[in-house]
Coordinates of C-alpha atoms and ligand atoms in Angstrom, one line a residue:
M1 CA 78.2 71.7 143.9
R2 CA 79.2 69.0 146.3
I3 CA 80.8 65.8 145.3
Q4 CA 78.5 62.8 145.6
I5 CA 78.7 59.1 144.7
L6 CA 76.8 58.4 141.5
D7 CA 73.6 56.4 141.7
P8 CA 74.6 52.8 140.9
L9 CA 72.1 52.6 138.0
L10 CA 73.5 55.8 136.5
A11 CA 77.0 54.5 137.0
N12 CA 76.1 51.3 135.1
Q13 CA 74.5 53.3 132.4
I14 CA 77.6 55.4 132.0
A15 CA 79.8 52.3 131.9
A16 CA 77.4 50.9 129.3
G17 CA 78.6 53.7 127.1
E18 CA 81.8 51.9 126.6
V19 CA 80.6 48.4 125.6
V20 CA 77.0 48.8 124.6
E21 CA 76.9 51.1 121.6
R22 CA 74.2 49.4 119.6
P23 CA 72.4 46.0 119.2
A24 CA 75.4 44.5 117.5
S25 CA 77.6 45.2 120.5
V26 CA 75.0 43.6 122.8
L27 CA 74.9 40.6 120.6
K28 CA 78.7 40.3 120.6
E29 CA 78.8 40.3 124.4
L30 CA 76.0 37.7 124.7
L31 CA 77.6 35.4 122.1
E32 CA 81.0 35.7 123.8
N33 CA 79.4 34.6 127.0
S34 CA 77.8 31.6 125.3
I35 CA 81.1 30.7 123.8
D36 CA 82.9 31.1 127.1
A37 CA 80.2 28.8 128.6
G38 CA 81.4 26.0 126.2
A39 CA 78.3 26.0 124.1
T40 CA 78.3 23.9 120.9
Q41 CA 74.9 25.1 119.8
I42 CA 73.7 28.7 119.8
K43 CA 70.4 30.0 118.6
I44 CA 69.8 33.7 118.0
D45 CA 66.5 35.4 117.4
L46 CA 66.4 39.0 116.5
E47 CA 63.5 41.4 116.2
G48 CA 63.6 44.9 114.7
G49 CA 67.3 44.9 113.8
G50 CA 68.0 43.8 117.4
I51 CA 66.7 47.0 118.8
K52 CA 63.4 45.5 119.8
G53 CA 64.8 42.2 120.8
I54 CA 67.7 39.8 120.9
V55 CA 67.3 36.3 122.3
V56 CA 70.3 34.1 122.6
T57 CA 69.9 30.4 123.6
D58 CA 72.9 28.2 124.2
N59 CA 73.6 24.7 125.5
G60 CA 76.6 25.8 127.6
R61 CA 77.3 25.2 131.2
G62 CA 74.6 27.4 132.5
I63 CA 74.5 29.5 135.7
T64 CA 73.5 28.2 139.1
K65 CA 70.5 29.6 140.8
E66 CA 72.6 31.3 143.5
D67 CA 74.8 33.0 140.9
L68 CA 72.0 34.4 138.8
P69 CA 71.7 37.8 140.5
L70 CA 75.5 38.0 140.6
A71 CA 75.8 37.7 136.9
F72 CA 74.2 41.1 136.7
S73 CA 76.4 42.8 139.2
R74 CA 79.2 45.0 138.1
H75 CA 82.7 43.6 138.4
A76 CA 81.3 40.1 138.9
T77 CA 82.8 37.3 136.8
S78 CA 83.4 33.6 137.0
K79 CA 86.3 33.8 134.6
I80 CA 89.2 35.2 136.5
V81 CA 90.1 35.5 140.2
C82 CA 93.5 37.1 140.4
M83 CA 96.1 39.0 138.3
Q84 CA 97.8 35.9 137.2
D85 CA 94.5 34.6 135.7
L86 CA 94.2 37.9 133.8
E87 CA 97.7 37.4 132.4
N88 CA 96.8 34.0 131.1
V89 CA 93.2 34.6 130.2
N90 CA 91.8 32.3 127.6
S91 CA 88.1 33.3 127.8
L92 CA 86.7 36.0 125.7
G93 CA 85.2 37.8 128.7
F94 CA 86.8 38.7 132.1
R95 CA 85.7 42.2 132.9
G96 CA 82.4 41.2 134.5
E97 CA 80.7 44.3 133.1
A98 CA 78.6 43.3 130.1
L99 CA 75.5 42.0 131.7
A100 CA 75.5 44.8 134.3
S101 CA 75.8 47.3 131.6
I102 CA 73.3 45.8 129.2
S103 CA 70.7 45.3 132.0
S104 CA 71.0 49.0 132.9
V105 CA 69.9 50.1 129.4
A106 CA 67.5 47.4 128.3
R107 CA 64.9 45.0 129.7
V108 CA 66.7 41.8 130.4
R109 CA 65.5 38.3 131.4
L110 CA 67.8 35.3 131.8
A111 CA 66.9 31.6 132.2
S112 CA 69.4 29.0 132.9
K113 CA 70.0 25.5 134.2
T114 CA 73.2 23.7 135.1
N115 CA 73.5 19.9 135.0
A116 CA 73.6 19.8 138.8
Q117 CA 70.1 21.3 139.0
E118 CA 66.7 19.7 138.8
T119 CA 65.1 22.7 137.3
G120 CA 66.0 25.9 135.6
W121 CA 65.5 29.4 137.1
E122 CA 64.6 32.6 135.5
I123 CA 65.6 36.0 136.6
A124 CA 64.2 39.3 135.4
M125 CA 65.9 42.5 136.1
E126 CA 63.6 45.3 137.1
G127 CA 65.7 48.2 136.1
R128 CA 66.8 49.2 139.6
I129 CA 70.0 47.8 140.9
G130 CA 69.6 44.9 143.3
E131 CA 65.9 44.5 142.4
Y132 CA 65.0 41.4 140.6
K133 CA 62.5 38.6 140.5
M134 CA 63.4 34.9 140.3
V135 CA 61.0 32.1 139.4
P136 CA 61.6 28.4 138.6
C137 CA 61.4 27.8 134.8
P138 CA 61.9 24.7 132.8
H139 CA 65.0 24.9 130.7
P140 CA 67.4 22.4 129.2
I141 CA 71.1 22.7 130.4
G142 CA 72.3 26.0 129.1
T143 CA 71.2 29.6 129.1
T144 CA 68.7 31.8 127.4
I145 CA 69.0 35.5 127.6
E146 CA 66.5 38.0 126.3
V147 CA 67.4 41.7 125.8
Q148 CA 64.5 43.9 124.8
D149 CA 64.0 47.5 123.9
L150 CA 67.5 48.7 123.9
F151 CA 68.0 52.2 125.4
F152 CA 64.3 52.4 126.4
N153 CA 65.4 54.3 129.5
T154 CA 68.2 56.4 127.9
P155 CA 66.4 58.2 125.1
A156 CA 69.4 60.3 124.3
R157 CA 71.4 57.2 123.4
R158 CA 68.5 55.7 121.6
K159 CA 68.6 58.6 119.2
F160 CA 72.0 57.5 118.0
L161 CA 70.6 54.2 116.7
R162 CA 70.2 54.0 113.0
T163 CA 67.5 52.3 111.0
E164 CA 66.7 48.6 111.8
R165 CA 68.2 47.7 108.5
T166 CA 71.5 49.4 109.3
E167 CA 71.6 47.9 112.7
L168 CA 71.0 44.5 111.2
L169 CA 73.9 45.0 108.8
Q170 CA 76.1 45.7 111.8
I171 CA 74.8 42.6 113.5
E172 CA 75.6 40.5 110.5
E173 CA 79.2 41.7 110.6
V174 CA 79.5 40.8 114.2
L175 CA 78.0 37.4 113.4
R176 CA 80.4 36.8 110.5
R177 CA 83.3 37.5 112.8
L178 CA 82.1 35.1 115.5
L179 CA 80.9 32.4 113.0
F180 CA 84.5 32.2 111.7
S181 CA 86.0 32.2 115.1
R182 CA 84.3 29.0 116.3
F183 CA 83.8 26.5 113.6
N184 CA 82.8 23.9 116.2
I185 CA 79.7 25.7 117.1
N186 CA 76.4 25.3 115.3
F187 CA 74.8 28.8 114.9
Q188 CA 71.2 29.4 113.9
V189 CA 70.3 33.0 113.4
K190 CA 66.8 34.4 112.7
H191 CA 65.5 37.9 112.1
Q192 CA 61.8 38.3 112.5
Q193 CA 61.4 34.5 112.3
K194 CA 63.3 34.4 109.0
I195 CA 66.5 32.4 108.9
L196 CA 69.6 34.6 108.3
F197 CA 72.3 32.0 108.8
N198 CA 72.1 28.4 109.7
V199 CA 75.6 26.9 109.9
P200 CA 76.3 23.4 111.1
E201 CA 79.5 22.7 113.0
A202 CA 82.4 22.5 110.6
L203 CA 85.3 20.3 111.5
T204 CA 87.0 19.3 108.2
R205 CA 88.6 21.8 105.9
D206 CA 85.8 21.3 103.3
E207 CA 83.1 21.9 105.9
K208 CA 84.9 25.1 107.1
E209 CA 85.3 26.3 103.5
K210 CA 81.6 25.7 103.0
R211 CA 80.8 27.8 106.0
I212 CA 83.0 30.6 104.8
G213 CA 81.3 30.3 101.4
L214 CA 77.9 30.6 103.0
I215 CA 78.9 33.7 104.9
C216 CA 81.4 35.5 102.6
G217 CA 80.4 34.2 99.2
Q218 CA 81.8 31.3 97.3
E219 CA 84.0 33.7 95.4
F220 CA 86.3 34.2 98.3
V221 CA 86.7 30.5 98.9
S222 CA 87.4 29.8 95.3
Q223 CA 90.0 32.6 95.1
S224 CA 91.9 31.9 98.2
I225 CA 94.3 29.3 99.6
A226 CA 94.6 27.7 102.9
I227 CA 97.8 28.3 104.8
E228 CA 99.3 27.0 108.0
A229 CA 102.6 27.7 109.7
S230 CA 104.1 27.7 113.1
T231 CA 107.3 28.3 115.1
F232 CA 108.0 27.4 118.7
D233 CA 105.6 30.0 120.1
L234 CA 103.7 31.4 117.2
A235 CA 101.2 29.7 114.9
I236 CA 99.1 31.0 112.1
S237 CA 96.5 29.3 109.9
G238 CA 93.6 30.2 107.8
W239 CA 92.8 31.5 104.3
I240 CA 94.3 34.3 102.3
S241 CA 93.2 35.5 98.9
L242 CA 95.1 35.0 95.7
P243 CA 96.5 38.2 94.4
Q244 CA 94.0 38.5 91.6
F245 CA 91.2 38.6 94.1
S246 CA 91.4 42.0 95.7
R247 CA 88.9 44.5 97.0
S248 CA 88.8 48.2 97.2
Q249 CA 87.8 48.1 100.9
P250 CA 89.4 46.1 103.7
D251 CA 86.0 44.5 104.3
M252 CA 87.0 40.9 104.0
Q253 CA 89.7 40.8 106.6
Y254 CA 89.2 38.7 109.7
F255 CA 92.1 38.3 112.0
Y256 CA 91.9 36.4 115.2
V257 CA 94.4 36.4 118.1
N258 CA 93.8 33.4 120.3
G259 CA 90.3 33.1 119.0
R260 CA 89.4 36.8 119.5
I261 CA 88.8 39.1 116.5
V262 CA 91.1 42.1 116.6
R263 CA 91.6 45.1 114.4
D264 CA 95.2 46.0 114.7
K265 CA 97.5 48.5 112.9
L266 CA 100.5 46.3 113.3
I267 CA 98.7 43.3 111.8
N268 CA 97.3 45.3 108.9
H269 CA 100.7 46.5 108.2
A270 CA 102.3 43.1 108.3
V271 CA 99.7 41.7 105.9
R272 CA 99.9 44.6 103.5
L273 CA 103.7 44.2 103.4
A274 CA 103.3 40.6 102.5
Y275 CA 101.1 41.5 99.6
Q276 CA 102.9 44.5 98.4
D277 CA 104.7 42.8 95.6
V278 CA 101.7 41.2 94.2
L279 CA 98.8 43.6 94.9
Y280 CA 98.4 46.8 93.1
G281 CA 98.4 50.1 95.0
N282 CA 95.6 50.4 97.5
R283 CA 93.8 47.3 96.7
C284 CA 93.0 45.2 99.7
P285 CA 93.5 41.4 100.1
G286 CA 90.9 39.2 101.8
Y287 CA 91.8 36.9 104.6
I288 CA 90.6 34.9 107.5
L289 CA 93.5 34.2 109.8
F290 CA 93.9 32.6 113.1
F291 CA 97.0 33.6 115.0
N292 CA 97.8 31.8 118.2
L293 CA 100.5 32.5 120.8
P294 CA 100.9 31.8 124.5
P295 CA 98.4 34.1 126.3
D296 CA 101.2 35.7 128.4
L297 CA 102.7 37.1 125.2
V298 CA 99.7 39.3 124.5
D299 CA 97.7 41.8 126.5
V300 CA 94.0 41.7 125.7
N301 CA 93.0 44.1 128.4
V302 CA 93.8 47.2 126.4
H303 CA 90.3 48.3 125.3
P304 CA 86.9 47.7 126.8
T305 CA 85.6 46.1 123.6
K306 CA 88.8 44.1 123.4
H307 CA 89.2 44.9 119.7
E308 CA 92.8 45.9 120.3
V309 CA 95.6 43.9 121.7
R310 CA 99.2 44.5 122.6
F311 CA 101.9 42.1 121.9
R312 CA 104.8 41.7 124.1
D313 CA 107.2 41.4 121.1
S314 CA 105.4 43.2 118.4
R315 CA 108.3 43.1 116.0
L316 CA 108.5 39.3 116.2
V317 CA 104.8 39.0 115.6
H318 CA 104.9 41.4 112.7
D319 CA 107.8 39.7 111.0
F320 CA 106.3 36.3 111.5
I321 CA 103.1 37.2 109.9
T322 CA 104.7 39.0 107.0
S323 CA 107.2 36.3 106.2
T324 CA 104.7 33.5 106.5
L325 CA 102.2 35.1 104.2
K326 CA 104.8 36.2 101.8
E327 CA 106.2 32.7 101.5
S328 CA 102.7 31.3 101.1
L329 CA 102.0 33.8 98.3
Q330 CA 105.2 32.9 96.6
Q331 CA 104.4 29.3 96.7
I332 CA 101.1 29.7 95.0
T333 CA 101.6 27.5 92.0
P334 CA 99.9 28.3 88.8
Q335 CA 98.3 24.9 89.2
Q336 CA 96.5 26.1 92.3
I337 CA 95.3 29.1 90.4
V338 CA 94.1 26.8 87.7
Q339 CA 92.2 24.6 90.1
K340 CA 90.8 27.6 91.9
T341 CA 89.6 29.6 89.0
H342 CA 87.4 28.6 86.1
Y343 CA 87.3 31.7 84.0
F344 CA 85.3 30.2 81.3
V345 CA 82.5 29.3 83.6
K346 CA 83.0 32.4 85.8
P347 CA 84.9 35.4 84.7
L348 CA 87.5 37.1 86.8
P349 CA 85.9 39.4 89.4
Q350 CA 85.8 42.9 87.9
Q351 CA 88.6 44.8 89.4
T352 CA 88.9 48.5 89.3
P353 CA 91.1 49.3 86.4
L354 CA 94.6 48.2 87.2
E355 CA 97.3 50.5 86.2
M356 CA 98.8 49.5 82.9
K357 CA 102.0 51.4 82.1
E358 CA 102.0 49.7 78.8
D359 CA 100.5 51.8 76.1
V360 CA 97.2 50.1 75.4
A361 CA 96.7 52.2 72.3
V362 CA 99.2 50.1 70.4
Y363 CA 97.2 46.9 70.8
P364 CA 94.9 47.0 67.8
I365 CA 97.9 47.3 65.4
V366 CA 98.3 43.8 64.3
Q367 CA 100.2 44.0 61.1
S368 CA 102.6 46.8 61.9
A369 CA 105.7 47.5 60.2
E370 CA 107.1 48.6 63.5
K371 CA 107.3 45.1 64.8
Q372 CA 110.7 44.9 66.2
V373 CA 112.7 41.8 67.1
T374 CA 114.0 41.8 70.6
K375 CA 116.1 39.2 72.1
I376 CA 114.9 37.8 75.4
E377 CA 117.6 36.0 77.3
P378 CA 116.4 32.6 78.2
F379 CA 116.8 31.9 81.9
A380 CA 120.4 31.0 82.4
A381 CA 120.1 28.1 84.9
V382 CA 116.9 26.2 85.1
V383 CA 117.9 23.9 87.9
S384 CA 114.9 23.6 90.2
Q385 CA 111.9 21.6 89.2
P386 CA 109.4 23.9 87.6
L387 CA 106.1 24.3 89.4
I388 CA 104.0 23.7 86.5
S389 CA 104.5 23.1 82.9
L390 CA 103.3 26.0 80.8
G391 CA 103.9 23.8 77.8
F392 CA 105.4 24.8 74.5
A393 CA 104.7 27.8 72.5
L394 CA 102.5 27.5 69.4
G395 CA 102.7 31.1 68.4
Q396 CA 101.9 34.7 69.1
L397 CA 98.4 36.1 69.2
L398 CA 97.8 39.7 68.0
G399 CA 101.3 40.7 69.2
I400 CA 100.1 40.5 72.8
Y401 CA 99.7 36.9 73.9
I402 CA 101.7 33.7 73.6
V403 CA 99.5 30.7 72.8
A404 CA 100.9 27.6 74.3
E405 CA 99.8 24.0 74.7
N406 CA 100.4 22.0 77.9
E407 CA 99.0 18.7 79.2
A408 CA 95.8 20.2 80.4
G409 CA 95.0 22.2 77.3
M410 CA 95.7 25.7 76.1
I411 CA 97.7 28.4 77.9
L412 CA 97.5 32.0 77.1
V413 CA 100.3 34.2 78.4
D414 CA 100.3 37.9 78.6
M415 CA 103.7 38.5 77.2
H416 CA 104.3 41.9 78.8
A417 CA 102.9 41.0 82.2
A418 CA 104.9 37.7 82.2
H419 CA 108.1 39.3 81.2
E420 CA 107.7 42.0 83.7
R421 CA 107.3 39.6 86.6
V422 CA 110.3 37.5 85.4
L423 CA 112.5 40.6 85.2
Y424 CA 111.3 42.0 88.5
E425 CA 112.0 38.8 90.4
K426 CA 115.4 38.5 88.8
L427 CA 116.3 42.1 89.6
K428 CA 115.1 41.7 93.1
L429 CA 117.2 38.6 93.6
Q430 CA 120.3 40.4 92.2
Y431 CA 119.6 43.5 94.2
Q432 CA 119.1 41.6 97.5
A433 CA 122.4 39.7 96.9
N434 CA 123.9 43.1 96.3
E435 CA 125.1 42.0 92.9
I436 CA 123.1 43.6 90.2
V437 CA 124.9 42.5 87.1
T438 CA 125.8 45.7 85.2
Q439 CA 126.9 46.5 81.7
R440 CA 128.9 49.6 80.7
L441 CA 127.6 51.3 77.7
L442 CA 130.1 51.6 74.8
V443 CA 128.8 55.0 74.1
P444 CA 127.4 57.0 77.1
I445 CA 123.9 58.2 76.4
T446 CA 123.0 61.8 77.0
I447 CA 119.4 62.3 78.0
Q448 CA 117.4 65.5 77.8
V449 CA 115.2 65.8 80.9
N450 CA 113.5 68.6 82.8
K451 CA 115.0 70.3 85.8
K452 CA 112.9 68.3 88.2
E453 CA 114.1 65.1 86.7
A454 CA 117.7 66.2 86.7
D455 CA 117.4 67.3 90.4
Y456 CA 116.0 63.9 91.1
V457 CA 119.0 62.2 89.4
E458 CA 121.4 64.3 91.5
D459 CA 119.4 63.6 94.6
K460 CA 119.2 59.8 94.1
H461 CA 122.6 59.2 92.7
A462 CA 123.5 56.6 95.2
L463 CA 120.3 54.8 95.0
F464 CA 120.6 54.5 91.2
A465 CA 124.1 53.2 91.6
D466 CA 122.8 50.5 94.0
L467 CA 120.3 49.6 91.3
G468 CA 123.0 49.2 88.7
F469 CA 122.7 52.6 86.9
E470 CA 125.5 55.0 86.5
L471 CA 123.6 58.1 86.0
A472 CA 124.9 61.6 86.5
R473 CA 123.7 65.2 86.0
L474 CA 125.5 67.0 83.2
S475 CA 123.7 70.3 83.2
N476 CA 120.5 71.9 84.3
E477 CA 118.5 69.8 82.0
T478 CA 120.7 66.9 80.8
V479 CA 121.8 63.7 82.4
V480 CA 124.3 61.1 81.2
L481 CA 123.9 57.4 81.4
R482 CA 127.1 55.3 81.5
Q483 CA 126.0 51.9 82.9
V484 CA 122.8 49.9 83.2
P485 CA 121.7 46.6 84.8
A486 CA 122.7 43.9 82.3
L487 CA 119.2 42.6 82.1
L488 CA 118.2 45.8 80.3
Q489 CA 121.0 45.8 77.9
S490 CA 119.1 45.2 74.7
K491 CA 116.6 47.9 75.2
D492 CA 116.4 51.5 74.2
V493 CA 117.8 52.3 77.6
G494 CA 117.8 56.1 77.2
R495 CA 114.1 56.2 76.6
M496 CA 113.6 53.8 79.5
V497 CA 115.5 55.8 82.0
K498 CA 113.5 58.8 81.0
D499 CA 110.3 56.9 81.5
I500 CA 111.5 55.6 84.9
L501 CA 112.3 59.1 86.0
S502 CA 109.0 60.5 85.1
D503 CA 107.2 57.6 86.7
E504 CA 109.1 57.9 89.9
I505 CA 108.6 61.6 90.1
E506 CA 104.9 61.3 89.3
M507 CA 104.4 58.7 92.0
D508 CA 106.3 60.8 94.5
R509 CA 107.5 58.1 96.8
S510 CA 109.6 60.4 98.9
D511 CA 107.5 59.5 102.0
R512 CA 108.0 55.8 101.6
V513 CA 111.7 55.4 101.5
H514 CA 111.4 52.0 103.0
H515 CA 110.1 50.1 100.0
Y516 CA 111.6 52.4 97.6
Q517 CA 114.0 50.0 96.0
N518 CA 111.5 47.4 95.2
E519 CA 109.2 49.9 93.7
I520 CA 111.9 51.3 91.5
L521 CA 112.8 47.8 90.5
A522 CA 109.2 47.2 89.6
T523 CA 109.1 50.3 87.5
I524 CA 112.3 49.2 85.8
A525 CA 110.9 45.7 85.1
C526 CA 107.8 47.2 83.7
R527 CA 109.6 49.6 81.5
A528 CA 112.1 46.9 80.4
A529 CA 109.6 44.2 79.7
V530 CA 108.7 43.4 76.1
R531 CA 105.9 45.6 74.7
A532 CA 103.0 44.6 72.6
N533 CA 103.8 43.9 69.0
T534 CA 107.3 42.8 69.8
L535 CA 107.9 39.9 67.5
L536 CA 109.2 36.9 69.4
T537 CA 110.6 33.7 67.9
V538 CA 109.2 30.4 69.1
H539 CA 112.6 29.9 70.8
E540 CA 112.2 33.2 72.7
M541 CA 108.6 32.4 73.6
N542 CA 109.6 29.1 75.1
G543 CA 112.4 30.9 76.9
L544 CA 109.9 33.2 78.5
L545 CA 107.6 30.3 79.4
R546 CA 110.5 28.4 81.1
D547 CA 111.5 31.6 82.9
L548 CA 108.0 32.2 84.1
E549 CA 107.7 28.6 85.4
N550 CA 110.7 29.2 87.6
T551 CA 109.7 32.6 88.9
P552 CA 108.1 33.2 92.2
N553 CA 104.7 35.0 92.2
N554 CA 104.4 34.0 88.6
G555 CA 100.6 34.2 88.5
V556 CA 100.4 37.9 88.5
C557 CA 102.5 40.9 87.2
N558 CA 103.7 43.6 89.5
H559 CA 100.4 45.4 89.1
G560 CA 98.3 42.4 90.1
R561 CA 97.2 41.5 86.6
P562 CA 97.2 37.8 85.8
T563 CA 100.2 36.8 83.7
W564 CA 98.8 33.6 82.3
Q565 CA 95.7 31.7 82.0
Q566 CA 94.9 28.0 81.6
F567 CA 92.0 26.9 79.4
T568 CA 91.6 23.2 80.0
L569 CA 90.3 20.8 77.6
S570 CA 87.1 20.6 79.5
D571 CA 86.8 24.4 79.5
L572 CA 87.1 24.2 75.7
D573 CA 84.8 21.3 75.4
K574 CA 82.2 23.1 77.4
F575 CA 82.6 26.1 75.2
F576 CA 82.0 24.1 72.1
L577 CA 79.2 22.0 73.8
R578 CA 81.1 18.8 73.1
G579 CA 79.8 15.7 74.8
K580 CA 76.5 17.4 75.6
Ligands
ADP1 P1 82.3 38.4 131.8 O1 81.9 37.7 130.6 O2 83.3 39.4 131.6 O3 82.6 37.5 132.9 P2 79.5 39.2 131.9 O4 78.8 40.4 132.5 O5 79.4 39.1 130.4 O6 81.0 39.3 132.3 O7 78.9 37.9 132.5 C1 79.0 37.8 133.9 C2 79.0 36.3 134.3 O8 77.8 35.7 133.9 C3 80.0 35.5 133.5 O9 81.3 35.6 134.2 C4 79.4 34.1 133.5 O10 79.8 33.4 134.7 C5 78.0 34.3 133.6 N1 77.3 34.1 132.3 C6 76.9 35.1 131.4 N2 76.3 34.6 130.3 C7 76.4 33.2 130.4 C8 76.0 32.1 129.6 N3 75.4 32.3 128.4 N4 76.3 30.9 130.1 C9 76.9 30.7 131.3 N5 77.3 31.7 132.1 C10 77.1 33.0 131.7
MG2 MG1 80.9 38.6 129.0

């Protein structure tokens, strides 16, 4: 076989493989062009899941008559001229490939008018490269492009298309991404003449949240907070979900870098890290975030579909995102949660069962002789202004909840979850300051364990020491405990250490050494927190309320369960149909 230059049409069709995978990817390219053209109004008409037809009309700059044929040439673009432009690119497109690719695998017509022209012109591509027809055509300033019968001339690729329904779902996802990225654009989307989305321009925060609600569901809006932060070069803003709103799939995560949606491992990791203290296991947070930085600090020319980017200083970006989100999460005040959630009217979204280390089986025992009195140390120094008043305790409910009254109405606190969060945050603070306050036991405790657990103690001796435990192996199946963190002092510490060992071994964290300490601290906090049916005095209950008020992340326990809940007077009135 001799080497020969590919037929240009075939070359384009091959190149189309990279960017034109399905109707959704066609639509993405067309919309990006409209956005780059400065459109403020975009209409989209779809037929047959976009396979039969996609028509996009915009009110952007338009294309001059002379340029119309060029728009369909490969490597022809109006967006960059030289390498320096590429390094500072702020348009979504710049490769000059999309229209050439699309027109090689579908029937394409484009009509356009610029403000300098008297009349618009229409160009229809004939399938062969360089062959087209142009006729004058009335058109307002802007562009209409029509793409029909995707893959009509490449049957092998057409076979890979799914049902119209599935293709439409993909299109909707592309739309969601773009609709969030440009709040200033009015989008009208129809499928088979039926309206899918019609979102007006959204300039204020309320209007934006309304758009998000329309597209993502009101639930996300009501369970998220708006954030904004910037440094000299980096800026981030948007919405992140409260910890109690979580999903099993990462399907409500929108991250934009300089206005371009990206899916990036580094970013995922940064966000996950920010949530790790407040979100249980593999639950996924929801977010819509806009990250901006000078274009020369990010390379967008990494992938043909531009879904990936490369940061010049990825460490910096990663840490900026993590610390900003973490801070925002820590600053969520119970008040915000109260304002955002109305459980009486609308129950918490059903989450998959969250792990409860606490033994649920003991709950129904109300009048139990085993009720034991534990002393909870009230927080030593309450200096800072509490975020919210959780009021004063009225009593204990079924050995599980504290009932309190504050200005707004009634507060229910999950005793165990609340205490767990308080302990965890205290332990973390002490640990980070490298000063876990410890307490030597008067009588060392010998604990029977299995060999695996004893091995583990031997293995992790130094780590336990850092965490405030003096724990050593005595024999094949016994360990001895001589010192514990002072916070745990009043507990049955032998039992607790045994529980912690079995938890840690069961969870097998050997591969995640990085966040090991915090996770062990979380286990300790969970194991040390008051259990159900622990009798607390009113003084102790108030101590816990004050502690909780002054604890970061106080709305949820380490497993993502809510720690407390406000029932306002109007919630209660509604319930009792007062004033109706
Ligand atoms: P790119 O977007 O990478 O430049 P495309 O193949 O998508 O390449 O588009 C080629 C050119 O056609 C663009 O550079 C732009 O000048 C022009 N163009 C395409 N769509 C539009 C539109 N809706 N409005 C104005 N100009 C457009
Ligand atoms: Mg383009």
